[in-house]
């Protein structure tokens, strides 16, 4: 198989993961190849267990493998760093803030290393590692069951620890987010915990780079509160942000 075919098939899987469903005709037009070429690609991807064919010549992703935190740290690095810098600027001395697990919230923890008079609670190992030497920051770890793929804690012990605190601000990550359904994650444990995190916080921020807007790779969802802020990067299009602004969500697109 040539490089062009590999690149095209990787793009088909990416599009399927993003939209959940795509027709042969749509893929043919978007990728600039014939419908018969697309059908051969789909047959190959089906045999590899990456896609499942559906009626009408469409296809859907069977499984959406969750990217590990190690894989995600290198993705959209500049965008995540800009988002993290904006988020850090919202935090005031004396506040108590909560950081989710994830690469963008890990970047936020990095921005907070020189803070003073600040309490940071976190569910993520990356944030903890960033704050190890931050002597001006009081750090609380909401320990529980470790999800190795995300390097974050979930489960009843983490929920019990969470119930003992309240927060001025919570900064969350996500595998995907839609205006209608909220945060999309790989497991119900994650989405339940994120909802509890939001309930315990006065201000809610979701930090995601633009590629995650409108994305629905899994089937577990966390509902968003009435008031929250979506923070993304400047590559987010008006069309991607419009569903959120239409629902009254405050949106911020940060320029790297």
mmCIF file of C-alpha atoms in Angstrom:
data_model
loop_
_atom_site.group_PDB
_atom_site.id
_atom_site.type_symbol
_atom_site.label_atom_id
_atom_site.label_comp_id
_atom_site.label_asym_id
_atom_site.label_seq_id
_atom_site.Cartn_x
_atom_site.Cartn_y
_atom_site.Cartn_z
ATOM 1 C CA UNK A 1 0.000 0.000 0.000
ATOM 2 C CA UNK A 2 1.370 3.384 -1.029
ATOM 3 C CA UNK A 3 1.788 6.415 1.180
ATOM 4 C CA UNK A 4 -1.147 8.234 -0.450
ATOM 5 C CA UNK A 5 -3.491 5.361 0.402
ATOM 6 C CA UNK A 6 -2.245 5.245 3.999
ATOM 7 C CA UNK A 7 -2.742 8.983 4.422
ATOM 8 C CA UNK A 8 -6.210 8.803 2.869
ATOM 9 C CA UNK A 9 -7.299 5.909 5.061
ATOM 10 C CA UNK A 10 -5.995 7.633 8.187
ATOM 11 C CA UNK A 11 -8.047 10.666 7.209
ATOM 12 C CA UNK A 12 -11.163 8.522 6.695
ATOM 13 C CA UNK A 13 -10.791 7.118 10.216
ATOM 14 C CA UNK A 14 -10.251 10.637 11.605
ATOM 15 C CA UNK A 15 -13.362 11.961 9.844
ATOM 16 C CA UNK A 16 -15.421 9.015 11.055
ATOM 17 C CA UNK A 17 -14.233 9.535 14.607
ATOM 18 C CA UNK A 18 -15.117 13.222 14.417
ATOM 19 C CA UNK A 19 -18.526 13.009 12.752
ATOM 20 C CA UNK A 20 -19.541 9.448 13.611
ATOM 21 C CA UNK A 21 -20.904 8.782 10.122
ATOM 22 C CA UNK A 22 -19.878 9.576 6.540
ATOM 23 C CA UNK A 23 -21.187 8.471 3.156
ATOM 24 C CA UNK A 24 -19.108 7.138 0.275
ATOM 25 C CA UNK A 25 -20.134 10.145 -1.824
ATOM 26 C CA UNK A 26 -19.116 12.652 0.862
ATOM 27 C CA UNK A 27 -15.745 10.987 1.349
ATOM 28 C CA UNK A 28 -15.179 10.784 -2.413
ATOM 29 C CA UNK A 29 -15.819 14.507 -2.840
ATOM 30 C CA UNK A 30 -13.814 15.533 0.209
ATOM 31 C CA UNK A 31 -10.769 13.392 -0.542
ATOM 32 C CA UNK A 32 -10.778 13.851 -4.320
ATOM 33 C CA UNK A 33 -10.869 10.185 -5.322
ATOM 34 C CA UNK A 34 -13.461 7.961 -6.967
ATOM 35 C CA UNK A 35 -16.262 6.247 -5.097
ATOM 36 C CA UNK A 36 -14.798 2.865 -6.003
ATOM 37 C CA UNK A 37 -11.505 3.872 -4.344
ATOM 38 C CA UNK A 38 -13.386 4.877 -1.213
ATOM 39 C CA UNK A 39 -15.235 1.543 -1.181
ATOM 40 C CA UNK A 40 -11.926 -0.320 -1.354
ATOM 41 C CA UNK A 41 -10.593 1.846 1.488
ATOM 42 C CA UNK A 42 -13.658 1.091 3.592
ATOM 43 C CA UNK A 43 -13.358 -2.635 2.924
ATOM 44 C CA UNK A 44 -9.723 -2.534 4.028
ATOM 45 C CA UNK A 45 -10.523 -0.525 7.157
ATOM 46 C CA UNK A 46 -13.394 -2.839 8.017
ATOM 47 C CA UNK A 47 -11.159 -5.900 7.738
ATOM 48 C CA UNK A 48 -8.660 -4.156 10.029
ATOM 49 C CA UNK A 49 -11.411 -3.632 12.616
ATOM 50 C CA UNK A 50 -11.245 0.154 12.414
ATOM 51 C CA UNK A 51 -14.619 0.820 10.777
ATOM 52 C CA UNK A 52 -17.997 -0.838 10.375
ATOM 53 C CA UNK A 53 -19.965 -0.477 7.157
ATOM 54 C CA UNK A 54 -23.584 0.631 7.392
ATOM 55 C CA UNK A 55 -26.474 0.497 4.961
ATOM 56 C CA UNK A 56 -26.552 2.997 2.122
ATOM 57 C CA UNK A 57 -22.835 2.954 1.556
ATOM 58 C CA UNK A 58 -22.047 4.794 4.777
ATOM 59 C CA UNK A 59 -19.685 3.786 7.499
ATOM 60 C CA UNK A 60 -19.360 4.311 11.201
ATOM 61 C CA UNK A 61 -16.561 3.818 13.636
ATOM 62 C CA UNK A 62 -16.932 0.666 15.698
ATOM 63 C CA UNK A 63 -14.586 1.688 18.448
ATOM 64 C CA UNK A 64 -13.009 5.010 19.271
ATOM 65 C CA UNK A 65 -9.696 4.168 20.895
ATOM 66 C CA UNK A 66 -8.944 6.684 23.603
ATOM 67 C CA UNK A 67 -5.635 8.437 23.031
ATOM 68 C CA UNK A 68 -3.238 8.195 25.952
ATOM 69 C CA UNK A 69 -2.122 11.323 27.752
ATOM 70 C CA UNK A 70 1.390 10.732 26.415
ATOM 71 C CA UNK A 71 -0.015 10.905 22.859
ATOM 72 C CA UNK A 72 -2.123 14.009 23.554
ATOM 73 C CA UNK A 73 0.629 16.091 25.147
ATOM 74 C CA UNK A 74 2.285 16.663 21.766
ATOM 75 C CA UNK A 75 -0.945 17.549 19.936
ATOM 76 C CA UNK A 76 -1.744 21.232 19.276
ATOM 77 C CA UNK A 77 1.023 22.230 21.692
ATOM 78 C CA UNK A 78 1.031 25.967 20.923
ATOM 79 C CA UNK A 79 -2.774 26.179 21.110
ATOM 80 C CA UNK A 80 -2.853 24.418 24.475
ATOM 81 C CA UNK A 81 -0.116 26.651 25.856
ATOM 82 C CA UNK A 82 -2.039 29.783 24.796
ATOM 83 C CA UNK A 83 -5.271 28.450 26.311
ATOM 84 C CA UNK A 84 -3.432 27.645 29.544
ATOM 85 C CA UNK A 85 -1.917 31.142 29.738
ATOM 86 C CA UNK A 86 -5.344 32.731 29.319
ATOM 87 C CA UNK A 87 -6.832 30.462 31.984
ATOM 88 C CA UNK A 88 -4.031 31.250 34.448
ATOM 89 C CA UNK A 89 -4.745 34.965 34.036
ATOM 90 C CA UNK A 90 -8.308 34.447 35.306
ATOM 91 C CA UNK A 91 -7.151 33.103 38.672
ATOM 92 C CA UNK A 92 -6.854 35.533 41.586
ATOM 93 C CA UNK A 93 -4.601 35.317 44.666
ATOM 94 C CA UNK A 94 -6.253 33.533 47.559
ATOM 95 C CA UNK A 95 -8.506 31.402 45.348
ATOM 96 C CA UNK A 96 -8.998 27.663 45.473
ATOM 97 C CA UNK A 97 -9.129 26.107 42.027
ATOM 98 C CA UNK A 98 -9.674 22.601 40.695
ATOM 99 C CA UNK A 99 -7.779 21.156 37.731
ATOM 100 C CA UNK A 100 -9.013 18.174 35.749
ATOM 101 C CA UNK A 101 -6.615 15.558 34.407
ATOM 102 C CA UNK A 102 -5.366 16.069 30.853
ATOM 103 C CA UNK A 103 -2.716 17.747 28.734
ATOM 104 C CA UNK A 104 -4.244 21.246 28.605
ATOM 105 C CA UNK A 105 -4.902 21.370 32.336
ATOM 106 C CA UNK A 106 -1.348 20.090 32.796
ATOM 107 C CA UNK A 107 -0.190 23.104 30.770
ATOM 108 C CA UNK A 108 -2.266 25.307 33.077
ATOM 109 C CA UNK A 109 -0.542 23.801 36.121
ATOM 110 C CA UNK A 110 2.780 24.676 34.476
ATOM 111 C CA UNK A 111 1.627 28.303 34.222
ATOM 112 C CA UNK A 112 0.794 28.318 37.948
ATOM 113 C CA UNK A 113 4.177 27.137 39.212
ATOM 114 C CA UNK A 114 5.224 30.642 40.275
ATOM 115 C CA UNK A 115 1.887 31.604 41.832
ATOM 116 C CA UNK A 116 1.589 32.660 45.448
ATOM 117 C CA UNK A 117 -1.282 32.380 47.915
ATOM 118 C CA UNK A 118 -3.126 29.811 45.818
ATOM 119 C CA UNK A 119 -4.705 26.433 46.540
ATOM 120 C CA UNK A 120 -4.847 23.965 43.656
ATOM 121 C CA UNK A 121 -6.699 20.663 43.887
ATOM 122 C CA UNK A 122 -6.310 18.233 41.022
ATOM 123 C CA UNK A 123 -7.286 14.795 39.794
ATOM 124 C CA UNK A 124 -4.362 14.558 37.352
ATOM 125 C CA UNK A 125 -0.821 13.253 37.715
ATOM 126 C CA UNK A 126 0.485 15.740 35.135
ATOM 127 C CA UNK A 127 -0.714 18.718 37.155
ATOM 128 C CA UNK A 128 0.784 17.204 40.311
ATOM 129 C CA UNK A 129 4.149 16.756 38.625
ATOM 130 C CA UNK A 130 4.116 20.360 37.412
ATOM 131 C CA UNK A 131 3.376 21.680 40.914
ATOM 132 C CA UNK A 132 5.839 19.559 42.884
ATOM 133 C CA UNK A 133 8.282 22.438 43.256
ATOM 134 C CA UNK A 134 5.699 25.241 43.480
ATOM 135 C CA UNK A 135 6.299 26.311 47.070
ATOM 136 C CA UNK A 136 3.783 29.169 46.853
ATOM 137 C CA UNK A 137 0.962 26.811 45.900
ATOM 138 C CA UNK A 138 -0.902 24.633 48.382
ATOM 139 C CA UNK A 139 -1.659 21.393 46.503
ATOM 140 C CA UNK A 140 -4.436 18.912 47.223
ATOM 141 C CA UNK A 141 -4.651 15.592 45.349
ATOM 142 C CA UNK A 142 -8.124 14.096 44.892
ATOM 143 C CA UNK A 143 -6.900 10.525 44.793
ATOM 144 C CA UNK A 144 -8.956 7.510 43.842
ATOM 145 C CA UNK A 145 -8.789 4.891 41.109
ATOM 146 C CA UNK A 146 -6.100 5.717 38.541
ATOM 147 C CA UNK A 147 -7.084 5.603 34.872
ATOM 148 C CA UNK A 148 -3.729 4.770 33.324
ATOM 149 C CA UNK A 149 -4.630 6.050 29.849
ATOM 150 C CA UNK A 150 -5.528 9.548 31.086
ATOM 151 C CA UNK A 151 -3.292 9.553 34.187
ATOM 152 C CA UNK A 152 -6.209 10.872 36.231
ATOM 153 C CA UNK A 153 -8.148 9.693 39.277
ATOM 154 C CA UNK A 154 -11.837 8.759 39.290
ATOM 155 C CA UNK A 155 -14.152 6.602 41.370
ATOM 156 C CA UNK A 156 -15.778 6.697 44.828
ATOM 157 C CA UNK A 157 -12.648 7.714 46.750
ATOM 158 C CA UNK A 158 -12.059 10.670 44.433
ATOM 159 C CA UNK A 159 -15.733 11.610 44.686
ATOM 160 C CA UNK A 160 -15.609 11.432 48.484
ATOM 161 C CA UNK A 161 -12.580 13.743 48.567
ATOM 162 C CA UNK A 162 -14.300 16.122 46.171
ATOM 163 C CA UNK A 163 -17.368 16.345 48.428
ATOM 164 C CA UNK A 164 -15.223 17.854 51.216
ATOM 165 C CA UNK A 165 -14.238 20.945 49.186
ATOM 166 C CA UNK A 166 -15.671 23.790 47.135
ATOM 167 C CA UNK A 167 -13.820 25.789 44.495
ATOM 168 C CA UNK A 168 -13.735 29.271 43.039
ATOM 169 C CA UNK A 169 -12.963 27.889 39.583
ATOM 170 C CA UNK A 170 -12.736 24.508 37.870
ATOM 171 C CA UNK A 171 -10.805 23.950 34.652
ATOM 172 C CA UNK A 172 -11.877 20.867 32.712
ATOM 173 C CA UNK A 173 -10.642 19.019 29.659
ATOM 174 C CA UNK A 174 -12.630 16.821 27.265
ATOM 175 C CA UNK A 175 -12.290 14.328 24.425
ATOM 176 C CA UNK A 176 -15.074 16.206 22.657
ATOM 177 C CA UNK A 177 -17.809 18.753 23.332
ATOM 178 C CA UNK A 178 -21.089 19.697 21.701
ATOM 179 C CA UNK A 179 -23.432 22.549 22.528
ATOM 180 C CA UNK A 180 -26.391 20.181 22.805
ATOM 181 C CA UNK A 181 -24.982 17.318 24.884
ATOM 182 C CA UNK A 182 -21.967 18.740 26.712
ATOM 183 C CA UNK A 183 -18.676 16.981 27.410
ATOM 184 C CA UNK A 184 -17.941 13.654 25.701
ATOM 185 C CA UNK A 185 -15.611 11.140 27.360
ATOM 186 C CA UNK A 186 -14.655 7.494 27.106
ATOM 187 C CA UNK A 187 -16.349 6.353 30.314
ATOM 188 C CA UNK A 188 -19.339 7.114 32.506
ATOM 189 C CA UNK A 189 -17.003 7.297 35.507
ATOM 190 C CA UNK A 190 -15.306 10.277 33.914
ATOM 191 C CA UNK A 191 -18.479 12.103 32.948
ATOM 192 C CA UNK A 192 -20.098 11.565 36.355
ATOM 193 C CA UNK A 193 -16.976 12.897 38.062
ATOM 194 C CA UNK A 194 -16.818 15.960 35.799
ATOM 195 C CA UNK A 195 -20.449 16.776 36.621
ATOM 196 C CA UNK A 196 -19.638 16.589 40.333
ATOM 197 C CA UNK A 197 -16.597 18.809 39.812
ATOM 198 C CA UNK A 198 -18.774 21.418 38.124
ATOM 199 C CA UNK A 199 -21.369 21.257 40.899
ATOM 200 C CA UNK A 200 -18.689 22.065 43.507
ATOM 201 C CA UNK A 201 -17.325 25.098 41.615
ATOM 202 C CA UNK A 202 -18.471 28.700 41.277
ATOM 203 C CA UNK A 203 -16.996 29.266 37.792
ATOM 204 C CA UNK A 204 -16.686 26.510 35.182
ATOM 205 C CA UNK A 205 -14.189 26.607 32.294
ATOM 206 C CA UNK A 206 -13.783 23.986 29.589
ATOM 207 C CA UNK A 207 -10.328 24.120 27.974
ATOM 208 C CA UNK A 208 -10.261 22.430 24.545
ATOM 209 C CA UNK A 209 -8.442 23.082 21.299
ATOM 210 C CA UNK A 210 -10.593 23.678 18.243
ATOM 211 C CA UNK A 211 -10.411 20.120 16.866
ATOM 212 C CA UNK A 212 -12.578 18.908 19.751
ATOM 213 C CA UNK A 213 -15.518 21.236 19.078
ATOM 214 C CA UNK A 214 -18.536 19.288 17.847
ATOM 215 C CA UNK A 215 -16.635 16.025 18.280
ATOM 216 C CA UNK A 216 -18.458 12.993 19.712
ATOM 217 C CA UNK A 217 -16.014 10.043 19.745
ATOM 218 C CA UNK A 218 -17.677 8.167 22.619
ATOM 219 C CA UNK A 219 -21.087 7.633 24.196
ATOM 220 C CA UNK A 220 -20.605 8.970 27.738
ATOM 221 C CA UNK A 221 -21.692 12.569 28.360
ATOM 222 C CA UNK A 222 -21.497 15.179 31.111
ATOM 223 C CA UNK A 223 -24.170 17.857 31.117
ATOM 224 C CA UNK A 224 -22.986 21.418 31.421
ATOM 225 C CA UNK A 225 -24.325 23.900 33.999
ATOM 226 C CA UNK A 226 -26.416 26.897 33.024
ATOM 227 C CA UNK A 227 -23.375 29.178 33.031
ATOM 228 C CA UNK A 228 -19.921 28.154 31.801
ATOM 229 C CA UNK A 229 -17.049 29.350 29.622
ATOM 230 C CA UNK A 230 -15.660 27.563 26.566
ATOM 231 C CA UNK A 231 -11.988 28.386 26.018
ATOM 232 C CA UNK A 232 -10.456 27.294 22.730
ATOM 233 C CA UNK A 233 -7.832 28.497 20.255
ATOM 234 C CA UNK A 234 -8.021 30.942 17.366
ATOM 235 C CA UNK A 235 -8.343 28.199 14.730
ATOM 236 C CA UNK A 236 -11.947 27.623 15.873
ATOM 237 C CA UNK A 237 -14.282 28.693 13.080
ATOM 238 C CA UNK A 238 -17.372 30.820 13.507
ATOM 239 C CA UNK A 239 -19.455 27.848 12.456
ATOM 240 C CA UNK A 240 -17.937 25.651 15.174
ATOM 241 C CA UNK A 241 -18.535 28.279 17.863
ATOM 242 C CA UNK A 242 -22.020 29.345 16.730
ATOM 243 C CA UNK A 243 -23.963 26.487 18.419
ATOM 244 C CA UNK A 244 -22.365 27.401 21.749
ATOM 245 C CA UNK A 245 -22.952 31.138 21.516
ATOM 246 C CA UNK A 246 -26.542 30.462 20.447
ATOM 247 C CA UNK A 247 -27.050 28.713 23.797
ATOM 248 C CA UNK A 248 -25.592 31.605 25.758
ATOM 249 C CA UNK A 249 -22.204 29.979 26.422
ATOM 250 C CA UNK A 250 -19.369 32.460 26.882
ATOM 251 C CA UNK A 251 -16.743 31.584 24.260
ATOM 252 C CA UNK A 252 -13.102 32.663 24.173
ATOM 253 C CA UNK A 253 -10.808 31.940 21.207
ATOM 254 C CA UNK A 254 -7.232 32.541 22.338
ATOM 255 C CA UNK A 255 -4.560 33.605 19.848
ATOM 256 C CA UNK A 256 -1.276 31.693 20.369
#
